[in-house]
Tab-separated table of C-alpha atoms and ligand atoms in Angstrom:
chain	number	residue	atom	x	y	z
A	1	UNK	CA	-168.358	120.476	-137.956
A	2	UNK	CA	-167.624	121.605	-134.434
A	3	UNK	CA	-164.150	123.008	-134.157
A	4	UNK	CA	-162.261	123.732	-130.980
A	5	UNK	CA	-160.855	127.216	-130.975
A	6	UNK	CA	-159.446	127.263	-127.507
A	7	UNK	CA	-156.623	125.518	-125.741
A	8	UNK	CA	-155.629	125.131	-122.098
A	9	UNK	CA	-153.655	127.820	-120.315
A	10	UNK	CA	-150.535	127.035	-118.338
A	11	UNK	CA	-150.701	124.719	-115.344
A	12	UNK	CA	-152.858	125.728	-112.392
A	13	UNK	CA	-151.559	122.680	-110.498
A	14	UNK	CA	-148.192	121.347	-111.641
A	15	UNK	CA	-147.043	117.755	-111.986
A	16	UNK	CA	-144.766	118.166	-108.971
A	17	UNK	CA	-147.593	119.561	-106.822
A	18	UNK	CA	-149.875	116.684	-107.842
A	19	UNK	CA	-147.194	114.093	-107.079
A	20	UNK	CA	-146.422	115.557	-103.643
A	21	UNK	CA	-150.067	115.810	-102.640
A	22	UNK	CA	-150.843	112.254	-103.770
A	23	UNK	CA	-147.953	110.988	-101.679
A	24	UNK	CA	-149.498	112.690	-98.616
A	25	UNK	CA	-152.949	111.274	-99.368
A	26	UNK	CA	-151.506	107.793	-99.890
A	27	UNK	CA	-149.652	107.945	-96.581
A	28	UNK	CA	-152.758	109.078	-94.732
A	29	UNK	CA	-154.929	106.363	-96.298
A	30	UNK	CA	-152.281	103.727	-95.479
A	31	UNK	CA	-152.366	104.835	-91.824
A	32	UNK	CA	-156.165	105.078	-91.613
A	33	UNK	CA	-156.744	101.586	-93.051
A	34	UNK	CA	-153.695	99.889	-91.518
A	35	UNK	CA	-154.210	96.109	-91.146
A	36	UNK	CA	-157.559	96.295	-92.926
A	37	UNK	CA	-158.785	95.196	-96.324
A	38	UNK	CA	-159.555	98.003	-98.752
A	39	UNK	CA	-161.291	98.137	-102.123
A	40	UNK	CA	-160.251	101.140	-104.199
A	41	UNK	CA	-163.019	102.081	-106.642
A	42	UNK	CA	-162.077	104.117	-109.705
A	43	UNK	CA	-164.818	106.295	-111.169
A	44	UNK	CA	-164.217	106.174	-114.906
A	45	UNK	CA	-162.976	107.938	-116.842
A	46	UNK	CA	-161.775	111.099	-115.153
A	47	UNK	CA	-160.219	109.468	-112.103
A	48	UNK	CA	-157.992	107.014	-113.989
A	49	UNK	CA	-154.662	108.824	-113.727
A	50	UNK	CA	-155.262	109.852	-110.119
A	51	UNK	CA	-156.355	106.301	-109.245
A	52	UNK	CA	-153.235	104.724	-110.766
A	53	UNK	CA	-150.870	107.134	-109.005
A	54	UNK	CA	-152.726	107.087	-105.677
A	55	UNK	CA	-152.845	103.284	-105.587
A	56	UNK	CA	-149.046	103.178	-105.862
A	57	UNK	CA	-148.724	105.463	-102.831
A	58	UNK	CA	-150.884	103.223	-100.623
A	59	UNK	CA	-148.916	100.518	-98.832
A	60	UNK	CA	-151.775	98.021	-98.387
A	61	UNK	CA	-152.835	94.993	-100.463
A	62	UNK	CA	-155.624	96.741	-102.381
A	63	UNK	CA	-158.456	95.400	-104.498
A	64	UNK	CA	-159.332	97.427	-107.621
A	65	UNK	CA	-162.833	98.007	-108.989
A	66	UNK	CA	-164.140	100.307	-111.703
A	67	UNK	CA	-167.427	102.003	-112.350
A	68	UNK	CA	-168.597	104.419	-114.931
A	69	UNK	CA	-170.764	107.429	-114.387
A	70	UNK	CA	-171.506	110.084	-116.918
A	71	UNK	CA	-173.173	113.380	-116.212
A	72	UNK	CA	-171.607	115.916	-118.529
A	73	UNK	CA	-172.471	114.849	-122.085
A	74	UNK	CA	-169.568	116.589	-123.799
A	75	UNK	CA	-170.425	120.006	-122.487
A	76	UNK	CA	-169.599	122.131	-119.492
A	77	UNK	CA	-173.202	122.120	-118.286
A	78	UNK	CA	-174.148	119.480	-115.744
A	79	UNK	CA	-177.129	117.387	-116.671
A	80	UNK	CA	-179.330	115.818	-114.029
A	81	UNK	CA	-179.441	112.615	-116.126
A	82	UNK	CA	-176.702	110.607	-114.540
A	83	UNK	CA	-175.865	107.290	-116.092
A	84	UNK	CA	-174.468	104.537	-113.896
A	85	UNK	CA	-172.720	101.454	-115.187
A	86	UNK	CA	-171.918	98.928	-112.496
A	87	UNK	CA	-169.306	96.218	-112.848
A	88	UNK	CA	-171.839	93.837	-111.312
A	89	UNK	CA	-169.483	92.027	-108.959
A	90	UNK	CA	-170.168	91.570	-105.261
A	91	UNK	CA	-167.122	93.529	-104.195
A	92	UNK	CA	-168.795	95.964	-101.835
A	93	UNK	CA	-170.595	93.819	-99.291
A	94	UNK	CA	-168.847	93.858	-95.891
A	95	UNK	CA	-165.717	95.502	-97.312
A	96	UNK	CA	-164.067	98.875	-96.740
A	97	UNK	CA	-164.699	100.832	-99.922
A	98	UNK	CA	-162.882	104.007	-100.940
A	99	UNK	CA	-164.297	105.811	-103.966
A	100	UNK	CA	-161.678	107.653	-106.008
A	101	UNK	CA	-163.031	110.637	-107.960
A	102	UNK	CA	-161.404	113.310	-110.098
A	103	UNK	CA	-163.483	116.295	-108.970
A	104	UNK	CA	-166.529	117.050	-106.839
A	105	UNK	CA	-168.375	119.938	-108.442
A	106	UNK	CA	-172.154	120.254	-107.864
A	107	UNK	CA	-172.081	117.022	-105.826
A	108	UNK	CA	-174.881	115.381	-107.850
A	109	UNK	CA	-172.696	112.587	-109.242
A	110	UNK	CA	-171.264	111.614	-105.885
A	111	UNK	CA	-174.649	111.814	-104.207
A	112	UNK	CA	-176.111	109.540	-106.892
A	113	UNK	CA	-173.232	107.114	-106.535
A	114	UNK	CA	-173.533	106.927	-102.738
A	115	UNK	CA	-177.281	106.284	-102.994
A	116	UNK	CA	-176.522	103.278	-105.195
A	117	UNK	CA	-173.654	101.876	-103.157
A	118	UNK	CA	-174.954	102.258	-99.597
A	119	UNK	CA	-177.705	99.624	-99.996
A	120	UNK	CA	-175.005	97.113	-101.035
A	121	UNK	CA	-173.858	97.056	-97.382
A	122	UNK	CA	-170.211	98.066	-97.462
A	123	UNK	CA	-168.394	97.805	-94.137
A	124	UNK	CA	-167.379	101.438	-94.680
A	125	UNK	CA	-167.772	103.845	-97.595
A	126	UNK	CA	-165.457	106.826	-97.983
A	127	UNK	CA	-164.595	109.361	-100.655
A	128	UNK	CA	-161.233	110.499	-101.978
A	129	UNK	CA	-161.235	113.232	-104.611
A	130	UNK	CA	-158.266	114.904	-106.246
A	131	UNK	CA	-160.095	118.202	-106.684
A	132	UNK	CA	-162.883	119.901	-104.776
A	133	UNK	CA	-164.840	122.850	-106.218
A	134	UNK	CA	-167.020	123.843	-103.208
A	135	UNK	CA	-168.281	127.106	-104.763
A	136	UNK	CA	-170.427	125.086	-107.209
A	137	UNK	CA	-171.981	122.710	-104.673
A	138	UNK	CA	-175.737	122.060	-105.009
A	139	UNK	CA	-175.979	118.915	-102.867
A	140	UNK	CA	-174.004	118.634	-99.679
A	141	UNK	CA	-171.617	115.680	-99.644
A	142	UNK	CA	-169.055	114.576	-97.093
A	143	UNK	CA	-165.541	114.241	-98.544
A	144	UNK	CA	-163.053	112.191	-96.522
A	145	UNK	CA	-159.878	112.922	-98.527
A	146	UNK	CA	-159.392	115.855	-100.914
A	147	UNK	CA	-156.249	116.776	-102.838
A	148	UNK	CA	-156.811	120.414	-103.759
A	149	UNK	CA	-159.563	122.991	-103.407
A	150	UNK	CA	-160.045	124.733	-106.765
A	151	UNK	CA	-161.857	127.931	-107.839
A	152	UNK	CA	-164.930	128.066	-110.079
A	153	UNK	CA	-163.126	127.602	-113.401
A	154	UNK	CA	-163.264	124.754	-115.915
A	155	UNK	CA	-160.262	122.482	-115.592
A	156	UNK	CA	-158.637	119.927	-117.877
A	157	UNK	CA	-155.730	117.538	-117.615
A	158	UNK	CA	-154.604	114.703	-115.373
A	159	UNK	CA	-157.778	112.782	-116.255
A	160	UNK	CA	-160.173	115.719	-116.584
A	161	UNK	CA	-161.560	116.387	-120.043
A	162	UNK	CA	-163.167	119.019	-122.167
A	163	UNK	CA	-165.272	117.210	-124.816
A	164	UNK	CA	-163.217	114.071	-124.054
A	165	UNK	CA	-159.914	115.790	-124.818
A	166	UNK	CA	-156.869	116.819	-122.770
A	167	UNK	CA	-157.197	113.952	-120.259
A	168	UNK	CA	-153.550	113.090	-120.926
A	169	UNK	CA	-152.032	116.397	-119.798
A	170	UNK	CA	-149.720	115.569	-116.892
A	171	UNK	CA	-150.823	118.735	-115.046
A	172	UNK	CA	-154.130	120.546	-114.394
A	173	UNK	CA	-154.928	123.620	-116.448
A	174	UNK	CA	-157.763	126.117	-116.855
A	175	UNK	CA	-159.646	126.139	-120.148
A	176	UNK	CA	-162.259	128.601	-121.378
A	177	UNK	CA	-164.627	126.322	-123.285
A	178	UNK	CA	-165.714	127.940	-126.539
A	179	UNK	CA	-166.664	126.196	-129.747
A	180	UNK	CA	-167.355	127.428	-133.227
A	181	UNK	CA	-169.879	125.603	-135.410
A	182	UNK	CA	-169.117	125.634	-139.116
B	1	IMP	P1	-170.802	116.932	-110.177
B	1	IMP	O1	-171.860	115.887	-110.309
B	1	IMP	O2	-171.293	118.286	-110.604
B	1	IMP	O3	-170.131	116.970	-108.833
B	1	IMP	O4	-169.754	116.629	-111.297
B	1	IMP	C1	-168.772	115.740	-111.180
B	1	IMP	C2	-168.217	115.421	-112.542
B	1	IMP	O5	-168.289	116.547	-113.435
B	1	IMP	C3	-166.754	115.125	-112.446
B	1	IMP	O6	-166.545	113.760	-112.141
B	1	IMP	C4	-166.248	115.525	-113.810
B	1	IMP	O7	-166.403	114.470	-114.710
B	1	IMP	C5	-167.138	116.669	-114.222
B	1	IMP	N1	-166.520	117.990	-113.966
B	1	IMP	C6	-166.846	118.888	-113.023
B	1	IMP	N2	-166.066	119.988	-113.075
B	1	IMP	C7	-165.182	119.764	-114.077
B	1	IMP	C8	-164.092	120.537	-114.625
B	1	IMP	O8	-163.733	121.651	-114.187
B	1	IMP	N3	-163.435	119.954	-115.670
B	1	IMP	C9	-163.760	118.730	-116.182
B	1	IMP	N4	-164.764	117.979	-115.696
B	1	IMP	C10	-165.476	118.496	-114.656
B	2	MG	MG1	-165.935	112.218	-113.398
């Protein structure tokens, strides 16, 4: 059985820092889309906590949509096999769409997502990510709103997981992934 023999270090980004930054992002988004319709798209599962908190800082009548993408397969190594599960509704056509992501790392996931959504003819398509790890970028992607730039370390908490765990931490912490097979 695979046993975890590591645990997250103390917070790299605290709850208070996250809250303050999300308030700023929410204010900016509210100004940028003033008097317009906006669909907020949550990329499951990592963006859930960010999505819920960000939505409450945006003072517009939002629509919510959810999609699932998986590219990490329970490890810290990105796989090129990206899986895309679409909700199937016609929510994108002629609407302003803002994708809410947890972290942009290599850029492959976001690139893949944009390739799938652009042909659906959104009125506009923008990206909001809580974390940006530019040192790992392999595909260049344009990010419209970013919460924090982070170094090349593996992070957990506030939605981010290691082997599906630690998503519930209210802060963001560094973890050194290391497993022991017995
Ligand atoms: P990308 O395709 O390499 O940009 O990867 C994006 C996805 O990888 C994110 O949505 C996360 O699910 C995952 N990911 C990247 N870096 C981290 C990390 O430091 N901790 C947890 N998940 C990560
Ligand atoms: Mg993700």
